[in-house]
Amino acid sequence: MPSQGDTPTFPADGAHGGHAPARLARFLDNTGGLGIVLNLYASMYPGGLHRPGAEITDRRSPTVTRRITILGSTGSIGQSTVQVVDSLGSDYRVVGLSGNRRWSELLDQCRLLRPAAAAVADDASAAAMRPQLNGQMDLLTGPEGLVEIASRPESDFVVAAIVGAAGLRPTLAAVEAGKDVGLANKEALVIAGSLLMPLAKRKNVRILPIDSEHSAVFQAMASGRSGEIHKIYLTASGGPFRTWSADRIAQATPEDALRHPTWDMGPKITIDSATMMNKALEIIEACWLFDLPPDAIEVLIHPESVIHSMVEFCDGSVIAQLGTPDMKTPIQYALTYPHRATGCAERLDFHALRKLHFEPPDMDRFPALRLGYEVARAKGTAGAVLNAANEQAVAAFLEGHIPFGRIVELTERVLDDHVVDTNPTLETLLTADAWARQEVNRCLNV
């Protein structure tokens, strides 16, 4: 992966270093089911608040209606968001929805929530929906429709839950329009963090993480200042192949890979969890979101998926966020931030929770993690290429064209052939994305 600028130096395997916390000392703060903040060394450090957009004052009281657009409302995150909004009551109202081609599910959501507008992927889906809406809302189509619904004036908050690179343009449009964003689409930062974060700062808007790991880090960071952070630990369940040998992993079927042990997610992110590419993307996301170098981020395997991530401060204190493996919790935290409300997710039962386990990841069996660190260091167009090549390879696997073991192999091959542009424009990033997809297809046809 050569660069047009200075050649980046990549960490050797394990160079990001660190060690797993040795013990849990005492529980500090029950936060009403939204996760429990835990001090692993029995010391809370009240040093102020560190968060994306920390300089922004709160523009909203708990009683002001939040008007929400959900991008990707028919996906797993979108459906959970609908449930959360329904549970929060009349102070939270959905004013915009978008789906892909699952138009009948989008139609049901429109009937339930009565938004001002909805967007669907293509004209055929729109033609099927339009007669049944009776002109009661605007119906938009295609990529342009997504950009429009993300930036319409009716909303003040956009949940960005479209899977993959398709979510980039509408997420940028929402920020450009001055709307706070609940970010579930990690690919937007992986591809274009160098554009999205400066834009959010210029527009004085918040990027609030919805990924459970980054939401956990975000909450834990409230216990100190940014300059006091020593390291963050991104926890990972290990996926369905945590205990499998490398040879067995390489021959895994789609049915094997889609059988996640703890989380209920869509197919693409479930496959990414199986390769641990999802965690690689989260490393890159965390670098952009929290303005941290890759060496300050460590991945830790935690099979129970109860501790969602941790922050270690310079004094040795480690603050963790706990909760059940349910995306409704981080979704709700983003929607209600900086306040909290009674949650609709299942509560954590400490009487049933007997043990918590931790182990380091095996980068030989899961080489995607190594790619994540390399790309986080390289920046530029590397993230766009990594994401696009992986998306294309995952699709080929799910369609039966390649074995599981070739997903990361193909992705790394394309990444190695890419010349990184270290100061890309949006056009450059989209060109890199298209090139990577073409390269995967070319490799498949060889």
Tab-separated table of C-alpha atoms in Angstrom:
chain	number	residue	atom	x	y	z
A	1	MET	CA	0.000	0.000	0.000
A	2	PRO	CA	2.487	2.665	-1.132
A	3	SER	CA	1.740	6.343	-0.625
A	4	GLN	CA	2.019	9.396	-2.813
A	5	GLY	CA	3.324	11.221	0.245
A	6	ASP	CA	5.624	9.955	2.949
A	7	THR	CA	5.672	6.192	3.283
A	8	PRO	CA	3.677	5.359	6.419
A	9	THR	CA	5.231	3.097	9.034
A	10	PHE	CA	2.924	0.359	10.225
A	11	PRO	CA	3.003	-1.204	13.688
A	12	ALA	CA	4.331	-4.700	14.001
A	13	ASP	CA	1.802	-7.264	15.161
A	14	GLY	CA	1.029	-6.507	18.791
A	15	ALA	CA	2.834	-3.157	18.722
A	16	HIS	CA	-0.309	-1.401	19.892
A	17	GLY	CA	0.479	-3.149	23.162
A	18	GLY	CA	-1.167	-2.913	26.541
A	19	HIS	CA	-2.677	-5.513	28.827
A	20	ALA	CA	-6.171	-6.527	29.847
A	21	PRO	CA	-7.424	-5.139	33.176
A	22	ALA	CA	-6.638	-7.558	35.980
A	23	ARG	CA	-9.767	-7.324	38.096
A	24	LEU	CA	-13.103	-5.638	38.603
A	25	ALA	CA	-13.134	-3.643	41.836
A	26	ARG	CA	-16.459	-1.959	42.466
A	27	PHE	CA	-19.528	-0.757	40.649
A	28	LEU	CA	-19.943	2.982	40.665
A	29	ASP	CA	-23.069	4.189	39.009
A	30	ASN	CA	-26.329	2.502	37.999
A	31	THR	CA	-27.546	4.491	35.004
A	32	GLY	CA	-31.106	3.237	34.718
A	33	GLY	CA	-30.442	0.274	32.441
A	34	LEU	CA	-28.465	2.262	29.913
A	35	GLY	CA	-25.262	0.586	31.048
A	36	ILE	CA	-23.301	0.669	34.273
A	37	VAL	CA	-20.149	2.672	34.586
A	38	LEU	CA	-17.537	0.563	36.296
A	39	ASN	CA	-14.207	1.610	37.773
A	40	LEU	CA	-11.896	-1.355	37.489
A	41	TYR	CA	-9.403	0.134	39.927
A	42	ALA	CA	-11.879	1.641	42.410
A	43	SER	CA	-11.171	5.243	41.453
A	44	MET	CA	-13.297	7.658	39.480
A	45	TYR	CA	-11.439	10.630	38.045
A	46	PRO	CA	-13.822	13.612	37.752
A	47	GLY	CA	-11.859	15.611	35.206
A	48	GLY	CA	-14.581	17.004	32.986
A	49	LEU	CA	-16.236	15.913	29.786
A	50	HIS	CA	-14.513	14.739	26.617
A	51	ARG	CA	-16.745	14.028	23.653
A	52	PRO	CA	-17.039	14.704	19.936
A	53	GLY	CA	-18.049	18.355	19.631
A	54	ALA	CA	-17.293	19.001	23.306
A	55	GLU	CA	-17.159	22.742	22.731
A	56	ILE	CA	-20.812	22.758	21.657
A	57	THR	CA	-23.271	23.881	24.321
A	58	ASP	CA	-26.483	21.920	24.834
A	59	ARG	CA	-29.089	23.331	22.466
A	60	ARG	CA	-32.014	21.322	23.770
A	61	SER	CA	-33.897	20.808	27.021
A	62	PRO	CA	-35.413	17.437	27.925
A	63	THR	CA	-38.912	18.663	27.009
A	64	VAL	CA	-38.219	19.923	23.493
A	65	THR	CA	-39.336	17.606	20.712
A	66	ARG	CA	-36.514	15.957	18.802
A	67	ARG	CA	-37.435	15.556	15.137
A	68	ILE	CA	-35.656	12.547	13.726
A	69	THR	CA	-34.822	11.236	10.266
A	70	ILE	CA	-33.809	7.568	10.145
A	71	LEU	CA	-31.594	6.643	7.209
A	72	GLY	CA	-31.795	2.884	6.707
A	73	SER	CA	-34.979	2.462	8.731
A	74	THR	CA	-35.738	-1.057	7.443
A	75	GLY	CA	-32.370	-2.468	8.558
A	76	SER	CA	-31.648	-3.879	12.002
A	77	ILE	CA	-30.441	-0.559	13.482
A	78	GLY	CA	-33.287	1.326	11.822
A	79	GLN	CA	-35.917	-1.031	13.192
A	80	SER	CA	-34.413	-0.782	16.671
A	81	THR	CA	-34.459	3.020	16.360
A	82	VAL	CA	-38.171	2.910	15.541
A	83	GLN	CA	-38.751	0.867	18.708
A	84	VAL	CA	-36.720	3.306	20.801
A	85	VAL	CA	-38.552	6.354	19.449
A	86	ASP	CA	-41.884	4.665	20.125
A	87	SER	CA	-40.843	3.988	23.733
A	88	LEU	CA	-39.641	7.550	24.348
A	89	GLY	CA	-43.045	9.106	23.774
A	90	SER	CA	-44.287	12.275	22.127
A	91	ASP	CA	-41.162	14.381	22.725
A	92	TYR	CA	-39.430	12.339	20.011
A	93	ARG	CA	-40.976	12.267	16.550
A	94	VAL	CA	-39.840	10.636	13.287
A	95	VAL	CA	-40.159	13.055	10.374
A	96	GLY	CA	-38.170	11.180	7.726
A	97	LEU	CA	-37.502	7.547	6.773
A	98	SER	CA	-35.423	5.814	4.143
A	99	GLY	CA	-35.265	2.185	3.076
A	100	ASN	CA	-33.477	0.298	0.351
A	101	ARG	CA	-35.676	-2.087	-1.638
A	102	ARG	CA	-37.735	-3.498	1.236
A	103	TRP	CA	-40.520	-1.144	0.289
A	104	SER	CA	-43.339	-3.054	1.992
A	105	GLU	CA	-41.585	-2.736	5.369
A	106	LEU	CA	-40.921	0.933	4.695
A	107	LEU	CA	-44.601	1.369	3.840
A	108	ASP	CA	-45.603	-0.171	7.178
A	109	GLN	CA	-43.258	2.231	8.974
A	110	CYS	CA	-44.718	5.179	7.078
A	111	ARG	CA	-48.230	4.173	8.104
A	112	LEU	CA	-47.153	3.820	11.728
A	113	LEU	CA	-45.012	6.943	12.066
A	114	ARG	CA	-46.536	9.296	9.446
A	115	PRO	CA	-43.295	11.104	8.546
A	116	ALA	CA	-43.215	14.187	6.337
A	117	ALA	CA	-41.112	12.335	3.746
A	118	ALA	CA	-39.667	8.947	2.882
A	119	ALA	CA	-36.965	7.841	0.460
A	120	VAL	CA	-36.638	4.524	-1.330
A	121	ALA	CA	-33.881	3.067	-3.496
A	122	ASP	CA	-35.491	2.894	-6.937
A	123	ASP	CA	-38.417	3.951	-9.082
A	124	ALA	CA	-39.985	0.481	-9.042
A	125	SER	CA	-40.246	0.504	-5.249
A	126	ALA	CA	-41.589	4.048	-5.308
A	127	ALA	CA	-44.219	3.052	-7.881
A	128	ALA	CA	-45.381	0.248	-5.601
A	129	MET	CA	-45.575	2.540	-2.555
A	130	ARG	CA	-47.012	5.738	-4.026
A	131	PRO	CA	-50.644	4.637	-4.604
A	132	GLN	CA	-50.878	3.355	-1.026
A	133	LEU	CA	-49.599	6.584	0.523
A	134	ASN	CA	-52.422	8.649	-1.012
A	135	GLY	CA	-50.207	11.716	-1.311
A	136	GLN	CA	-49.858	11.989	2.481
A	137	MET	CA	-46.072	12.490	2.352
A	138	ASP	CA	-43.259	13.265	-0.060
A	139	LEU	CA	-41.719	10.145	-1.600
A	140	LEU	CA	-38.139	10.475	-2.862
A	141	THR	CA	-36.046	8.018	-4.861
A	142	GLY	CA	-32.444	7.061	-5.550
A	143	PRO	CA	-29.177	8.439	-4.155
A	144	GLU	CA	-30.414	12.007	-4.689
A	145	GLY	CA	-33.479	11.228	-2.614
A	146	LEU	CA	-31.284	10.023	0.259
A	147	VAL	CA	-29.250	13.227	0.181
A	148	GLU	CA	-32.451	15.309	0.133
A	149	ILE	CA	-34.155	13.499	3.005
A	150	ALA	CA	-30.994	13.729	5.109
A	151	SER	CA	-30.916	17.494	4.747
A	152	ARG	CA	-34.621	18.452	4.812
A	153	PRO	CA	-35.546	21.224	7.259
A	154	GLU	CA	-38.149	19.178	9.176
A	155	SER	CA	-35.508	17.250	11.129
A	156	ASP	CA	-32.873	18.282	13.645
A	157	PHE	CA	-31.328	14.843	14.179
A	158	VAL	CA	-30.353	12.172	11.662
A	159	VAL	CA	-29.725	8.534	12.513
A	160	ALA	CA	-27.220	7.354	9.887
A	161	ALA	CA	-27.862	3.600	9.722
A	162	ILE	CA	-27.370	2.788	6.032
A	163	VAL	CA	-24.910	-0.085	5.714
A	164	GLY	CA	-21.702	0.473	3.786
A	165	ALA	CA	-20.411	3.188	1.500
A	166	ALA	CA	-23.948	4.035	0.359
A	167	GLY	CA	-24.393	5.930	3.621
A	168	LEU	CA	-21.538	8.372	3.031
A	169	ARG	CA	-23.193	11.048	0.885
A	170	PRO	CA	-26.405	11.367	2.953
A	171	THR	CA	-24.369	11.517	6.165
A	172	LEU	CA	-22.243	14.329	4.750
A	173	ALA	CA	-25.439	16.061	3.581
A	174	ALA	CA	-26.941	15.893	7.073
A	175	VAL	CA	-23.839	17.445	8.630
A	176	GLU	CA	-23.651	20.082	5.885
A	177	ALA	CA	-27.266	20.992	6.725
A	178	GLY	CA	-26.307	21.520	10.371
A	179	LYS	CA	-27.989	18.454	11.872
A	180	ASP	CA	-26.656	16.395	14.747
A	181	VAL	CA	-25.951	12.825	13.601
A	182	GLY	CA	-26.306	9.539	15.456
A	183	LEU	CA	-23.688	7.537	13.572
A	184	ALA	CA	-24.241	3.809	13.118
A	185	ASN	CA	-22.691	3.891	9.639
A	186	LYS	CA	-19.032	3.482	10.625
A	187	GLU	CA	-18.069	3.364	6.945
A	188	ALA	CA	-18.657	7.122	6.656
A	189	LEU	CA	-15.702	7.716	8.974
A	190	VAL	CA	-13.629	4.840	7.617
A	191	ILE	CA	-13.929	6.242	4.097
A	192	ALA	CA	-14.075	9.978	4.737
A	193	GLY	CA	-13.173	10.760	8.335
A	194	SER	CA	-10.755	13.398	7.041
A	195	LEU	CA	-13.740	15.239	5.529
A	196	LEU	CA	-16.585	14.413	7.927
A	197	MET	CA	-15.011	15.418	11.241
A	198	PRO	CA	-13.698	18.832	10.080
A	199	LEU	CA	-17.088	19.506	8.454
A	200	ALA	CA	-18.880	18.703	11.719
A	201	LYS	CA	-16.610	21.126	13.560
A	202	ARG	CA	-17.215	23.881	11.013
A	203	LYS	CA	-20.974	23.340	11.130
A	204	ASN	CA	-21.008	23.165	14.946
A	205	VAL	CA	-22.806	19.805	15.018
A	206	ARG	CA	-22.335	16.657	17.067
A	207	ILE	CA	-21.392	13.252	15.704
A	208	LEU	CA	-22.779	10.901	18.363
A	209	PRO	CA	-21.687	7.255	18.099
A	210	ILE	CA	-24.306	4.515	17.927
A	211	ASP	CA	-21.883	1.596	17.548
A	212	SER	CA	-22.048	-0.039	20.984
A	213	GLU	CA	-18.263	0.071	21.424
A	214	HIS	CA	-17.881	3.730	20.517
A	215	SER	CA	-20.923	4.719	22.553
A	216	ALA	CA	-19.283	2.962	25.501
A	217	VAL	CA	-16.025	4.846	24.964
A	218	PHE	CA	-17.950	8.102	24.586
A	219	GLN	CA	-19.716	7.550	27.906
A	220	ALA	CA	-16.559	6.445	29.720
A	221	MET	CA	-14.606	9.453	28.474
A	222	ALA	CA	-16.896	11.682	30.535
A	223	SER	CA	-14.775	10.652	33.537
A	224	GLY	CA	-11.700	12.546	32.382
A	225	ARG	CA	-10.189	14.995	29.933
A	226	SER	CA	-8.919	14.053	26.487
A	227	GLY	CA	-5.305	14.700	27.478
A	228	GLU	CA	-5.639	12.252	30.380
A	229	ILE	CA	-6.535	9.252	28.211
A	230	HIS	CA	-3.860	6.559	28.078
A	231	LYS	CA	-5.697	3.959	26.007
A	232	ILE	CA	-9.114	2.756	24.933
A	233	TYR	CA	-10.095	-0.897	24.809
A	234	LEU	CA	-12.543	-1.895	22.079
A	235	THR	CA	-14.117	-5.154	23.148
A	236	ALA	CA	-15.098	-7.845	20.669
A	237	SER	CA	-17.134	-10.996	21.154
A	238	GLY	CA	-14.726	-12.917	18.932
A	239	GLY	CA	-17.573	-13.862	16.620
A	240	PRO	CA	-18.639	-17.408	15.735
A	241	PHE	CA	-15.082	-18.556	14.994
A	242	ARG	CA	-13.329	-17.436	18.177
A	243	THR	CA	-12.256	-20.988	19.044
A	244	TRP	CA	-11.906	-22.369	15.494
A	245	SER	CA	-8.577	-23.275	13.892
A	246	ALA	CA	-7.330	-21.263	10.917
A	247	ASP	CA	-7.951	-24.160	8.540
A	248	ARG	CA	-11.510	-24.603	9.740
A	249	ILE	CA	-12.196	-20.858	9.530
A	250	ALA	CA	-10.994	-20.767	5.915
A	251	GLN	CA	-13.649	-23.328	4.928
A	252	ALA	CA	-16.566	-21.833	6.887
A	253	THR	CA	-19.926	-21.636	5.119
A	254	PRO	CA	-22.247	-18.606	5.050
A	255	GLU	CA	-24.491	-20.445	7.522
A	256	ASP	CA	-21.544	-20.822	9.893
A	257	ALA	CA	-20.500	-17.195	9.561
A	258	LEU	CA	-24.021	-15.816	10.026
A	259	ARG	CA	-24.458	-17.628	13.362
A	260	HIS	CA	-23.260	-14.873	15.718
A	261	PRO	CA	-23.068	-15.976	19.368
A	262	THR	CA	-24.365	-12.791	21.055
A	263	TRP	CA	-25.593	-10.085	18.646
A	264	ASP	CA	-28.550	-10.023	16.242
A	265	MET	CA	-27.355	-7.994	13.233
A	266	GLY	CA	-27.723	-7.724	9.474
A	267	PRO	CA	-25.840	-10.171	7.202
A	268	LYS	CA	-22.994	-7.892	6.118
A	269	ILE	CA	-21.979	-6.776	9.594
A	270	THR	CA	-22.372	-10.353	10.864
A	271	ILE	CA	-19.886	-11.590	8.257
A	272	ASP	CA	-17.574	-8.696	9.188
A	273	SER	CA	-17.797	-9.828	12.797
A	274	ALA	CA	-16.814	-13.346	11.747
A	275	THR	CA	-13.686	-12.099	9.919
A	276	MET	CA	-13.178	-9.408	12.601
A	277	MET	CA	-13.133	-6.841	9.800
A	278	ASN	CA	-15.870	-5.108	11.740
A	279	LYS	CA	-13.402	-4.513	14.566
A	280	ALA	CA	-10.776	-3.346	12.048
A	281	LEU	CA	-13.235	-0.745	10.781
A	282	GLU	CA	-14.024	0.252	14.371
A	283	ILE	CA	-10.324	0.902	15.046
A	284	ILE	CA	-10.296	3.387	12.162
A	285	GLU	CA	-13.616	4.881	13.273
A	286	ALA	CA	-12.325	5.394	16.812
A	287	CYS	CA	-9.205	7.186	15.566
A	288	TRP	CA	-11.331	9.748	13.754
A	289	LEU	CA	-14.147	10.013	16.277
A	290	PHE	CA	-11.975	10.486	19.353
A	291	ASP	CA	-8.873	11.995	17.704
A	292	LEU	CA	-6.598	9.219	18.945
A	293	PRO	CA	-3.587	7.514	17.332
A	294	PRO	CA	-3.904	3.804	16.480
A	295	ASP	CA	-1.405	2.872	19.201
A	296	ALA	CA	-3.855	4.204	21.815
A	297	ILE	CA	-6.500	1.674	20.752
A	298	GLU	CA	-6.410	-1.959	21.809
A	299	VAL	CA	-8.838	-4.722	20.833
A	300	LEU	CA	-9.783	-7.138	23.584
A	301	ILE	CA	-11.807	-10.325	23.105
A	302	HIS	CA	-14.684	-10.459	25.599
A	303	PRO	CA	-17.050	-13.329	24.696
A	304	GLU	CA	-19.894	-12.308	27.010
A	305	SER	CA	-20.389	-8.937	25.210
A	306	VAL	CA	-21.318	-7.293	28.521
A	307	ILE	CA	-18.489	-4.762	28.773
A	308	HIS	CA	-18.889	-2.814	25.554
A	309	SER	CA	-15.595	-0.915	25.797
A	310	MET	CA	-13.277	0.727	28.315
A	311	VAL	CA	-11.128	3.818	28.720
A	312	GLU	CA	-7.874	3.720	30.667
A	313	PHE	CA	-6.700	7.049	32.036
A	314	CYS	CA	-3.171	8.172	32.806
A	315	ASP	CA	-3.542	7.439	36.539
A	316	GLY	CA	-4.353	3.772	35.885
A	317	SER	CA	-8.105	4.094	36.381
A	318	VAL	CA	-10.160	2.139	33.863
A	319	ILE	CA	-13.762	3.166	33.245
A	320	ALA	CA	-16.023	0.645	31.512
A	321	GLN	CA	-19.598	0.752	30.236
A	322	LEU	CA	-21.693	-2.364	30.735
A	323	GLY	CA	-25.069	-3.458	29.445
A	324	THR	CA	-26.906	-6.244	27.688
A	325	PRO	CA	-25.950	-6.832	24.018
A	326	ASP	CA	-28.852	-4.777	22.662
A	327	MET	CA	-28.389	-1.921	20.196
A	328	LYS	CA	-31.420	-0.096	21.568
A	329	THR	CA	-29.272	1.131	24.473
A	330	PRO	CA	-26.636	3.077	22.461
A	331	ILE	CA	-29.335	4.232	20.027
A	332	GLN	CA	-31.335	5.726	22.884
A	333	TYR	CA	-28.281	7.345	24.449
A	334	ALA	CA	-27.532	9.133	21.162
A	335	LEU	CA	-31.152	10.267	20.771
A	336	THR	CA	-31.519	11.597	24.317
A	337	TYR	CA	-27.973	12.928	24.818
A	338	PRO	CA	-26.979	14.713	27.023
A	339	HIS	CA	-29.936	13.422	29.050
A	340	ARG	CA	-31.032	9.908	29.905
A	341	ALA	CA	-34.487	8.342	29.902
A	342	THR	CA	-35.970	5.043	31.039
A	343	GLY	CA	-34.732	2.436	28.570
A	344	CYS	CA	-36.632	-0.182	26.609
A	345	ALA	CA	-33.749	-2.675	26.391
A	346	GLU	CA	-33.468	-5.649	28.708
A	347	ARG	CA	-31.652	-4.881	31.964
A	348	LEU	CA	-28.365	-6.474	32.943
A	349	ASP	CA	-28.878	-9.185	35.593
A	350	PHE	CA	-25.840	-9.360	37.864
A	351	HIS	CA	-27.244	-12.357	39.724
A	352	ALA	CA	-27.060	-14.352	36.489
A	353	LEU	CA	-23.710	-12.835	35.478
A	354	ARG	CA	-21.103	-14.991	37.194
A	355	LYS	CA	-17.901	-14.462	35.202
A	356	LEU	CA	-16.384	-12.111	32.650
A	357	HIS	CA	-13.597	-13.337	30.380
A	358	PHE	CA	-10.928	-11.499	28.386
A	359	GLU	CA	-8.290	-12.641	25.919
A	360	PRO	CA	-6.049	-11.012	23.306
A	361	PRO	CA	-7.065	-11.361	19.656
A	362	ASP	CA	-5.190	-13.770	17.405
A	363	MET	CA	-4.020	-11.742	14.416
A	364	ASP	CA	-2.784	-14.839	12.628
A	365	ARG	CA	-6.276	-16.326	12.535
A	366	PHE	CA	-7.914	-12.908	12.113
A	367	PRO	CA	-5.570	-10.845	9.890
A	368	ALA	CA	-8.265	-8.232	9.250
A	369	LEU	CA	-7.283	-6.620	12.543
A	370	ARG	CA	-3.759	-6.011	11.282
A	371	LEU	CA	-5.216	-4.311	8.189
A	372	GLY	CA	-7.273	-2.056	10.437
A	373	TYR	CA	-4.179	-0.764	12.214
A	374	GLU	CA	-2.296	-0.326	8.933
A	375	VAL	CA	-5.097	1.672	7.342
A	376	ALA	CA	-5.606	3.769	10.482
A	377	ARG	CA	-1.953	4.817	10.188
A	378	ALA	CA	-1.997	5.366	6.435
A	379	LYS	CA	-5.224	7.464	6.370
A	380	GLY	CA	-5.955	9.149	3.026
A	381	THR	CA	-7.686	6.887	0.516
A	382	ALA	CA	-6.657	3.678	2.330
A	383	GLY	CA	-9.907	3.491	4.291
A	384	ALA	CA	-12.046	3.828	1.175
A	385	VAL	CA	-10.135	0.992	-0.503
A	386	LEU	CA	-10.252	-1.283	2.549
A	387	ASN	CA	-13.982	-0.800	2.970
A	388	ALA	CA	-14.895	-1.153	-0.703
A	389	ALA	CA	-12.756	-4.224	-1.284
A	390	ASN	CA	-14.192	-5.868	1.827
A	391	GLU	CA	-17.791	-5.057	0.842
A	392	GLN	CA	-17.237	-6.582	-2.575
A	393	ALA	CA	-15.519	-9.671	-1.177
A	394	VAL	CA	-18.245	-10.229	1.439
A	395	ALA	CA	-20.895	-10.039	-1.286
A	396	ALA	CA	-18.961	-12.603	-3.337
A	397	PHE	CA	-18.798	-14.923	-0.334
A	398	LEU	CA	-22.512	-14.638	0.426
A	399	GLU	CA	-23.269	-15.346	-3.235
A	400	GLY	CA	-21.137	-18.497	-3.110
A	401	HIS	CA	-18.361	-17.297	-5.433
A	402	ILE	CA	-15.469	-17.497	-2.952
A	403	PRO	CA	-14.693	-19.411	0.262
A	404	PHE	CA	-14.693	-17.559	3.572
A	405	GLY	CA	-10.907	-17.552	3.743
A	406	ARG	CA	-10.600	-15.422	0.620
A	407	ILE	CA	-12.537	-12.422	1.973
A	408	VAL	CA	-9.628	-10.850	3.836
A	409	GLU	CA	-7.092	-12.275	1.385
A	410	LEU	CA	-8.727	-10.422	-1.525
A	411	THR	CA	-9.131	-7.262	0.516
A	412	GLU	CA	-5.448	-7.230	1.485
A	413	ARG	CA	-4.361	-7.922	-2.091
A	414	VAL	CA	-6.284	-4.912	-3.397
A	415	LEU	CA	-5.031	-2.740	-0.532
A	416	ASP	CA	-1.422	-3.707	-1.278
A	417	ASP	CA	-1.873	-2.669	-4.919
A	418	HIS	CA	-3.279	0.748	-4.023
A	419	VAL	CA	-1.238	3.949	-4.091
A	420	VAL	CA	-2.532	6.018	-1.164
A	421	ASP	CA	-3.498	9.639	-1.755
A	422	THR	CA	-2.794	11.253	1.618
A	423	ASN	CA	-4.896	14.383	1.025
A	424	PRO	CA	-8.020	13.215	-0.783
A	425	THR	CA	-11.117	15.088	-1.892
A	426	LEU	CA	-14.563	13.475	-1.849
A	427	GLU	CA	-14.202	12.769	-5.558
A	428	THR	CA	-10.837	11.096	-4.951
A	429	LEU	CA	-12.326	8.912	-2.211
A	430	LEU	CA	-15.244	7.832	-4.387
A	431	THR	CA	-12.843	7.051	-7.236
A	432	ALA	CA	-10.753	4.902	-4.875
A	433	ASP	CA	-13.919	3.119	-3.756
A	434	ALA	CA	-14.907	2.320	-7.344
A	435	TRP	CA	-11.379	1.193	-8.222
A	436	ALA	CA	-11.234	-1.220	-5.278
A	437	ARG	CA	-14.534	-2.839	-6.244
A	438	GLN	CA	-13.350	-3.259	-9.820
A	439	GLU	CA	-10.095	-4.806	-8.610
A	440	VAL	CA	-11.939	-7.397	-6.516
A	441	ASN	CA	-14.119	-8.272	-9.514
A	442	ARG	CA	-11.037	-8.525	-11.719
A	443	CYS	CA	-9.388	-10.891	-9.235
A	444	LEU	CA	-12.512	-13.042	-9.176
A	445	ASN	CA	-12.490	-13.339	-12.959
A	446	VAL	CA	-8.818	-14.370	-13.172
